[in-house]
Amino acid sequence: MACATRPHVFVRAAFLLSLAACLGACGLDERELVTTQVSGGSASVGGGASSGGRAPGWDAPAPPDCAYVGSVVEDGCETLVSNPGFDKGVSGWPGESLSMQVAWSDKDAAESANSGALSVDNTLFGDAAGEVISGALQCIGATSGAVYDIAAKVFIPEQTANGRAGLSVFFYKKGDCNASLGGTDMSFTTDLILDTKVWTPVSGRFVVPNGFNSMEVRLVSGKDFKLRSFKVLFDNVLVQRK
């Protein structure tokens, strides 16, 4: 399996493989995982780490329905990520590895002729049992203990393979998403959707764990290891500190 060459990708890859194996009941990762309190998803905490705790405003409404076309941003739709609407390309959103094939699509969630979407094709393949969840990412700064909302529109095209899609966040202690001091032991993932042929809003609310100062916003495609490919489109990525 070929991977990108950033130093912390290998740590992330090992974490992803362990996570997928856990989901497939293979038992490769023996760390005790506990669920921390989040909204619209789940969080995993590796042994010895501390979570940010319960987010205030637990029953707050879902994030606004935002469409990013051009340079004008609607009030309430300010987002912390760059290139949230993929007007003309996928700049700022590399694949996590060479097995995550990232491309631009002209299928815009708001049906704008002047914008598009990010296509993520998960081609990570192997004989292991279980699910592999990976995709495109962007590193941004994070405030320890702060509450954030995350949202996007997700489209699963009709295809022969079955899979899931959604949003995920990896937390890091260093400010540049470098895992040399640890950090991938803690993560958040929204509920993953199965709906096909329709743009579906996906969102969640999480707390940045204490002592963590950056995070990778991840647009993820999940499939069985033994499937060759699973493609998902993403658009209008909203990340806000509350």
mmCIF file of C-alpha atoms in Angstrom:
data_model
loop_
_atom_site.group_PDB
_atom_site.id
_atom_site.type_symbol
_atom_site.label_atom_id
_atom_site.label_comp_id
_atom_site.label_asym_id
_atom_site.label_seq_id
_atom_site.Cartn_x
_atom_site.Cartn_y
_atom_site.Cartn_z
ATOM 1 C CA MET A 1 0.000 0.000 0.000
ATOM 2 C CA ALA A 2 1.507 3.320 -1.037
ATOM 3 C CA CYS A 3 1.108 6.248 1.338
ATOM 4 C CA ALA A 4 1.798 9.958 1.286
ATOM 5 C CA THR A 5 5.161 11.030 2.622
ATOM 6 C CA ARG A 6 4.204 13.441 5.411
ATOM 7 C CA PRO A 7 5.877 12.220 8.638
ATOM 8 C CA HIS A 8 2.677 11.668 10.600
ATOM 9 C CA VAL A 9 0.778 9.890 7.824
ATOM 10 C CA PHE A 10 2.289 6.579 8.872
ATOM 11 C CA VAL A 11 1.027 7.022 12.427
ATOM 12 C CA ARG A 12 -2.409 7.892 11.032
ATOM 13 C CA ALA A 13 -2.345 4.936 8.671
ATOM 14 C CA ALA A 14 -1.595 2.569 11.527
ATOM 15 C CA PHE A 15 -4.424 4.103 13.522
ATOM 16 C CA LEU A 16 -6.831 3.738 10.601
ATOM 17 C CA LEU A 17 -5.890 0.125 10.048
ATOM 18 C CA SER A 18 -6.343 -0.617 13.748
ATOM 19 C CA LEU A 19 -9.681 1.173 13.801
ATOM 20 C CA ALA A 20 -10.871 -0.704 10.737
ATOM 21 C CA ALA A 21 -9.759 -3.971 12.283
ATOM 22 C CA CYS A 22 -11.669 -3.154 15.468
ATOM 23 C CA LEU A 23 -14.786 -2.481 13.443
ATOM 24 C CA GLY A 24 -14.281 -5.830 11.770
ATOM 25 C CA ALA A 25 -13.676 -7.572 15.129
ATOM 26 C CA CYS A 26 -10.124 -8.507 14.211
ATOM 27 C CA GLY A 27 -8.670 -7.297 17.515
ATOM 28 C CA LEU A 28 -5.481 -5.771 16.094
ATOM 29 C CA ASP A 29 -5.785 -2.683 18.317
ATOM 30 C CA GLU A 30 -5.962 -3.678 21.980
ATOM 31 C CA ARG A 31 -6.180 -0.151 23.372
ATOM 32 C CA GLU A 32 -9.286 0.429 25.447
ATOM 33 C CA LEU A 33 -11.586 2.847 23.602
ATOM 34 C CA VAL A 34 -14.195 4.808 25.521
ATOM 35 C CA THR A 35 -16.950 7.046 24.197
ATOM 36 C CA THR A 36 -16.851 10.687 25.158
ATOM 37 C CA GLN A 37 -19.912 12.931 25.020
ATOM 38 C CA VAL A 38 -20.562 14.529 21.647
ATOM 39 C CA SER A 39 -23.548 15.484 19.524
ATOM 40 C CA GLY A 40 -24.354 14.025 16.127
ATOM 41 C CA GLY A 41 -21.576 11.445 16.150
ATOM 42 C CA SER A 42 -19.090 9.583 18.326
ATOM 43 C CA ALA A 43 -15.673 10.212 19.810
ATOM 44 C CA SER A 44 -12.881 7.776 20.589
ATOM 45 C CA VAL A 45 -10.343 8.280 23.350
ATOM 46 C CA GLY A 46 -7.191 6.217 23.654
ATOM 47 C CA GLY A 47 -6.070 5.033 27.061
ATOM 48 C CA GLY A 48 -4.623 7.792 29.238
ATOM 49 C CA ALA A 49 -6.065 10.735 27.302
ATOM 50 C CA SER A 50 -8.652 13.161 28.665
ATOM 51 C CA SER A 51 -11.608 14.490 26.724
ATOM 52 C CA GLY A 52 -13.006 18.004 26.627
ATOM 53 C CA GLY A 53 -16.241 16.874 28.266
ATOM 54 C CA ARG A 54 -19.872 17.611 27.478
ATOM 55 C CA ALA A 55 -20.525 20.446 25.058
ATOM 56 C CA PRO A 56 -22.744 23.282 26.316
ATOM 57 C CA GLY A 57 -25.886 23.824 24.294
ATOM 58 C CA TRP A 58 -26.227 20.073 23.821
ATOM 59 C CA ASP A 59 -29.660 20.365 22.229
ATOM 60 C CA ALA A 60 -28.731 23.305 20.000
ATOM 61 C CA PRO A 61 -30.184 23.296 16.464
ATOM 62 C CA ALA A 62 -28.185 21.926 13.551
ATOM 63 C CA PRO A 63 -25.650 24.267 11.908
ATOM 64 C CA PRO A 64 -26.950 26.587 9.181
ATOM 65 C CA ASP A 65 -27.498 25.283 5.660
ATOM 66 C CA CYS A 66 -24.669 27.069 3.831
ATOM 67 C CA ALA A 67 -23.689 27.211 0.170
ATOM 68 C CA TYR A 68 -20.234 28.540 -0.730
ATOM 69 C CA VAL A 69 -20.121 29.952 -4.249
ATOM 70 C CA GLY A 70 -17.598 32.667 -5.057
ATOM 71 C CA SER A 71 -16.125 34.982 -2.431
ATOM 72 C CA VAL A 72 -19.378 36.122 -0.776
ATOM 73 C CA VAL A 73 -20.191 34.263 2.454
ATOM 74 C CA GLU A 74 -23.675 34.509 3.943
ATOM 75 C CA ASP A 75 -24.052 35.772 7.501
ATOM 76 C CA GLY A 76 -23.744 32.874 9.925
ATOM 77 C CA CYS A 77 -21.885 30.734 7.398
ATOM 78 C CA GLU A 78 -18.335 31.823 8.230
ATOM 79 C CA THR A 79 -16.131 28.732 8.196
ATOM 80 C CA LEU A 80 -12.633 27.988 9.477
ATOM 81 C CA VAL A 81 -11.590 25.842 6.513
ATOM 82 C CA SER A 82 -10.327 27.135 3.182
ATOM 83 C CA ASN A 83 -11.985 26.265 -0.133
ATOM 84 C CA PRO A 84 -15.207 25.054 1.519
ATOM 85 C CA GLY A 85 -17.280 25.148 -1.676
ATOM 86 C CA PHE A 86 -14.833 23.756 -4.249
ATOM 87 C CA ASP A 87 -15.664 26.417 -6.846
ATOM 88 C CA LYS A 88 -12.930 25.530 -9.323
ATOM 89 C CA GLY A 89 -10.740 22.905 -7.718
ATOM 90 C CA VAL A 90 -9.757 20.917 -4.636
ATOM 91 C CA SER A 91 -6.914 23.096 -3.352
ATOM 92 C CA GLY A 92 -6.310 22.615 0.371
ATOM 93 C CA TRP A 93 -7.844 19.130 0.525
ATOM 94 C CA PRO A 94 -5.223 16.431 -0.209
ATOM 95 C CA GLY A 95 -5.959 12.741 0.147
ATOM 96 C CA GLU A 96 -4.751 11.022 3.308
ATOM 97 C CA SER A 97 -2.805 8.574 1.181
ATOM 98 C CA LEU A 98 -2.319 7.714 -2.464
ATOM 99 C CA SER A 99 -5.198 5.261 -2.072
ATOM 100 C CA MET A 100 -7.568 8.191 -1.507
ATOM 101 C CA GLN A 101 -8.028 9.566 -5.029
ATOM 102 C CA VAL A 102 -9.159 13.195 -4.824
ATOM 103 C CA ALA A 103 -10.628 15.055 -7.810
ATOM 104 C CA TRP A 104 -12.951 17.936 -8.684
ATOM 105 C CA SER A 105 -16.526 17.310 -9.776
ATOM 106 C CA ASP A 106 -18.891 19.771 -11.446
ATOM 107 C CA LYS A 107 -21.840 18.311 -9.489
ATOM 108 C CA ASP A 108 -22.493 21.178 -7.058
ATOM 109 C CA ALA A 109 -24.753 20.667 -4.007
ATOM 110 C CA ALA A 110 -26.582 23.932 -4.764
ATOM 111 C CA GLU A 111 -26.724 23.160 -8.505
ATOM 112 C CA SER A 112 -24.548 26.187 -9.260
ATOM 113 C CA ALA A 113 -22.927 26.290 -12.668
ATOM 114 C CA ASN A 114 -20.087 28.324 -11.106
ATOM 115 C CA SER A 115 -19.084 25.821 -8.450
ATOM 116 C CA GLY A 116 -18.490 22.126 -7.866
ATOM 117 C CA ALA A 117 -17.676 19.485 -5.304
ATOM 118 C CA LEU A 118 -14.824 17.334 -4.003
ATOM 119 C CA SER A 119 -14.774 13.709 -5.125
ATOM 120 C CA VAL A 120 -13.057 11.180 -2.834
ATOM 121 C CA ASP A 121 -12.547 7.671 -4.175
ATOM 122 C CA ASN A 122 -11.471 5.212 -1.483
ATOM 123 C CA THR A 123 -9.357 2.574 -3.277
ATOM 124 C CA LEU A 124 -7.535 1.177 -0.226
ATOM 125 C CA PHE A 125 -7.804 -2.561 -0.832
ATOM 126 C CA GLY A 126 -6.728 -5.647 1.092
ATOM 127 C CA ASP A 127 -7.709 -9.117 2.249
ATOM 128 C CA ALA A 128 -8.322 -8.106 5.871
ATOM 129 C CA ALA A 129 -11.817 -8.196 7.290
ATOM 130 C CA GLY A 130 -13.440 -4.957 8.399
ATOM 131 C CA GLU A 131 -14.028 -1.434 7.182
ATOM 132 C CA VAL A 132 -11.522 1.214 6.126
ATOM 133 C CA ILE A 133 -12.599 4.829 6.678
ATOM 134 C CA SER A 134 -10.397 7.490 5.117
ATOM 135 C CA GLY A 135 -10.545 10.440 2.733
ATOM 136 C CA ALA A 136 -9.401 14.018 2.156
ATOM 137 C CA LEU A 137 -8.241 16.317 4.920
ATOM 138 C CA GLN A 138 -7.315 19.846 5.956
ATOM 139 C CA CYS A 139 -5.349 20.878 9.036
ATOM 140 C CA ILE A 140 -6.586 23.882 11.021
ATOM 141 C CA GLY A 141 -5.833 25.332 14.433
ATOM 142 C CA ALA A 142 -7.950 24.323 17.419
ATOM 143 C CA THR A 143 -8.589 25.778 20.859
ATOM 144 C CA SER A 144 -8.257 23.294 23.693
ATOM 145 C CA GLY A 145 -11.578 22.797 25.482
ATOM 146 C CA ALA A 146 -13.603 24.782 22.921
ATOM 147 C CA VAL A 147 -16.843 23.613 21.300
ATOM 148 C CA TYR A 148 -17.055 23.322 17.499
ATOM 149 C CA ASP A 149 -19.753 22.524 14.960
ATOM 150 C CA ILE A 150 -18.930 20.697 11.741
ATOM 151 C CA ALA A 151 -21.202 20.202 8.731
ATOM 152 C CA ALA A 152 -21.154 19.445 5.009
ATOM 153 C CA LYS A 153 -23.282 18.118 2.181
ATOM 154 C CA VAL A 154 -22.523 14.538 1.145
ATOM 155 C CA PHE A 155 -23.514 12.732 -2.061
ATOM 156 C CA ILE A 156 -23.009 9.004 -2.643
ATOM 157 C CA PRO A 157 -23.337 8.209 -6.361
ATOM 158 C CA GLU A 158 -24.969 4.965 -7.447
ATOM 159 C CA GLN A 159 -22.221 2.358 -7.780
ATOM 160 C CA THR A 160 -21.701 -1.371 -7.526
ATOM 161 C CA ALA A 161 -20.010 -1.214 -4.110
ATOM 162 C CA ASN A 162 -21.773 -0.351 -0.857
ATOM 163 C CA GLY A 163 -20.270 1.987 1.712
ATOM 164 C CA ARG A 164 -20.762 4.917 4.070
ATOM 165 C CA ALA A 165 -19.661 8.531 4.211
ATOM 166 C CA GLY A 166 -19.404 11.427 6.642
ATOM 167 C CA LEU A 167 -17.093 13.767 8.507
ATOM 168 C CA SER A 168 -14.327 13.083 10.984
ATOM 169 C CA VAL A 169 -11.781 15.027 13.031
ATOM 170 C CA PHE A 170 -8.369 13.939 14.326
ATOM 171 C CA PHE A 171 -6.921 15.958 17.214
ATOM 172 C CA TYR A 172 -3.216 16.770 17.703
ATOM 173 C CA LYS A 173 -1.205 18.213 20.564
ATOM 174 C CA LYS A 174 1.136 20.134 18.281
ATOM 175 C CA GLY A 175 -0.225 23.103 16.347
ATOM 176 C CA ASP A 176 0.557 21.694 12.895
ATOM 177 C CA CYS A 177 -1.268 18.331 13.009
ATOM 178 C CA ASN A 178 2.001 16.503 13.583
ATOM 179 C CA ALA A 179 1.576 13.284 15.528
ATOM 180 C CA SER A 180 5.122 13.144 16.904
ATOM 181 C CA LEU A 181 3.777 13.941 20.378
ATOM 182 C CA GLY A 182 0.734 11.731 19.990
ATOM 183 C CA GLY A 183 -2.697 12.959 19.042
ATOM 184 C CA THR A 184 -4.399 10.393 16.854
ATOM 185 C CA ASP A 185 -5.578 8.542 19.976
ATOM 186 C CA MET A 186 -8.475 11.019 20.067
ATOM 187 C CA SER A 187 -10.960 11.582 17.278
ATOM 188 C CA PHE A 188 -14.541 12.517 16.472
ATOM 189 C CA THR A 189 -16.734 11.103 13.714
ATOM 190 C CA THR A 190 -20.235 12.145 12.699
ATOM 191 C CA ASP A 191 -22.922 9.616 11.998
ATOM 192 C CA LEU A 192 -22.028 8.012 8.664
ATOM 193 C CA ILE A 193 -24.718 7.994 5.994
ATOM 194 C CA LEU A 194 -25.770 5.311 3.517
ATOM 195 C CA ASP A 195 -28.236 7.278 1.348
ATOM 196 C CA THR A 196 -27.402 7.337 -2.352
ATOM 197 C CA LYS A 197 -28.202 9.675 -5.261
ATOM 198 C CA VAL A 198 -29.158 12.622 -3.040
ATOM 199 C CA TRP A 199 -27.232 15.429 -1.336
ATOM 200 C CA THR A 200 -27.520 14.725 2.391
ATOM 201 C CA PRO A 201 -26.600 17.176 5.170
ATOM 202 C CA VAL A 202 -24.213 15.718 7.751
ATOM 203 C CA SER A 203 -23.278 17.522 10.955
ATOM 204 C CA GLY A 204 -22.024 17.131 14.497
ATOM 205 C CA ARG A 205 -20.779 19.012 17.559
ATOM 206 C CA PHE A 206 -17.636 18.186 19.508
ATOM 207 C CA VAL A 207 -15.262 19.488 22.169
ATOM 208 C CA VAL A 208 -11.538 19.772 21.474
ATOM 209 C CA PRO A 209 -9.823 17.575 24.104
ATOM 210 C CA ASN A 210 -7.748 19.294 26.765
ATOM 211 C CA GLY A 211 -4.142 19.842 25.675
ATOM 212 C CA PHE A 212 -4.817 19.533 21.928
ATOM 213 C CA ASN A 213 -4.072 22.490 19.646
ATOM 214 C CA SER A 214 -4.797 21.489 16.041
ATOM 215 C CA MET A 215 -7.162 19.224 14.190
ATOM 216 C CA GLU A 216 -7.571 17.590 10.812
ATOM 217 C CA VAL A 217 -10.997 18.038 9.287
ATOM 218 C CA ARG A 218 -11.590 14.859 7.290
ATOM 219 C CA LEU A 219 -14.113 14.149 4.538
ATOM 220 C CA VAL A 220 -14.316 10.382 4.691
ATOM 221 C CA SER A 221 -15.447 7.468 2.578
ATOM 222 C CA GLY A 222 -15.882 4.111 4.303
ATOM 223 C CA LYS A 223 -15.976 0.688 2.662
ATOM 224 C CA ASP A 224 -15.109 -2.928 3.253
ATOM 225 C CA PHE A 225 -11.388 -3.621 2.794
ATOM 226 C CA LYS A 226 -12.156 -6.220 0.155
ATOM 227 C CA LEU A 227 -14.045 -3.786 -2.093
ATOM 228 C CA ARG A 228 -11.922 -2.153 -4.757
ATOM 229 C CA SER A 229 -13.423 1.338 -4.711
ATOM 230 C CA PHE A 230 -16.052 3.572 -3.136
ATOM 231 C CA LYS A 231 -16.591 7.151 -4.316
ATOM 232 C CA VAL A 232 -18.222 10.023 -2.402
ATOM 233 C CA LEU A 233 -18.783 13.729 -3.191
ATOM 234 C CA PHE A 234 -18.519 16.496 -0.574
ATOM 235 C CA ASP A 235 -19.521 20.162 -0.687
ATOM 236 C CA ASN A 236 -20.073 23.218 1.536
ATOM 237 C CA VAL A 237 -17.820 22.330 4.466
ATOM 238 C CA LEU A 238 -18.666 24.355 7.587
ATOM 239 C CA VAL A 239 -16.466 24.397 10.700
ATOM 240 C CA GLN A 240 -17.325 26.930 13.406
ATOM 241 C CA ARG A 241 -16.229 27.544 16.959
ATOM 242 C CA LYS A 242 -19.263 28.114 19.160
#
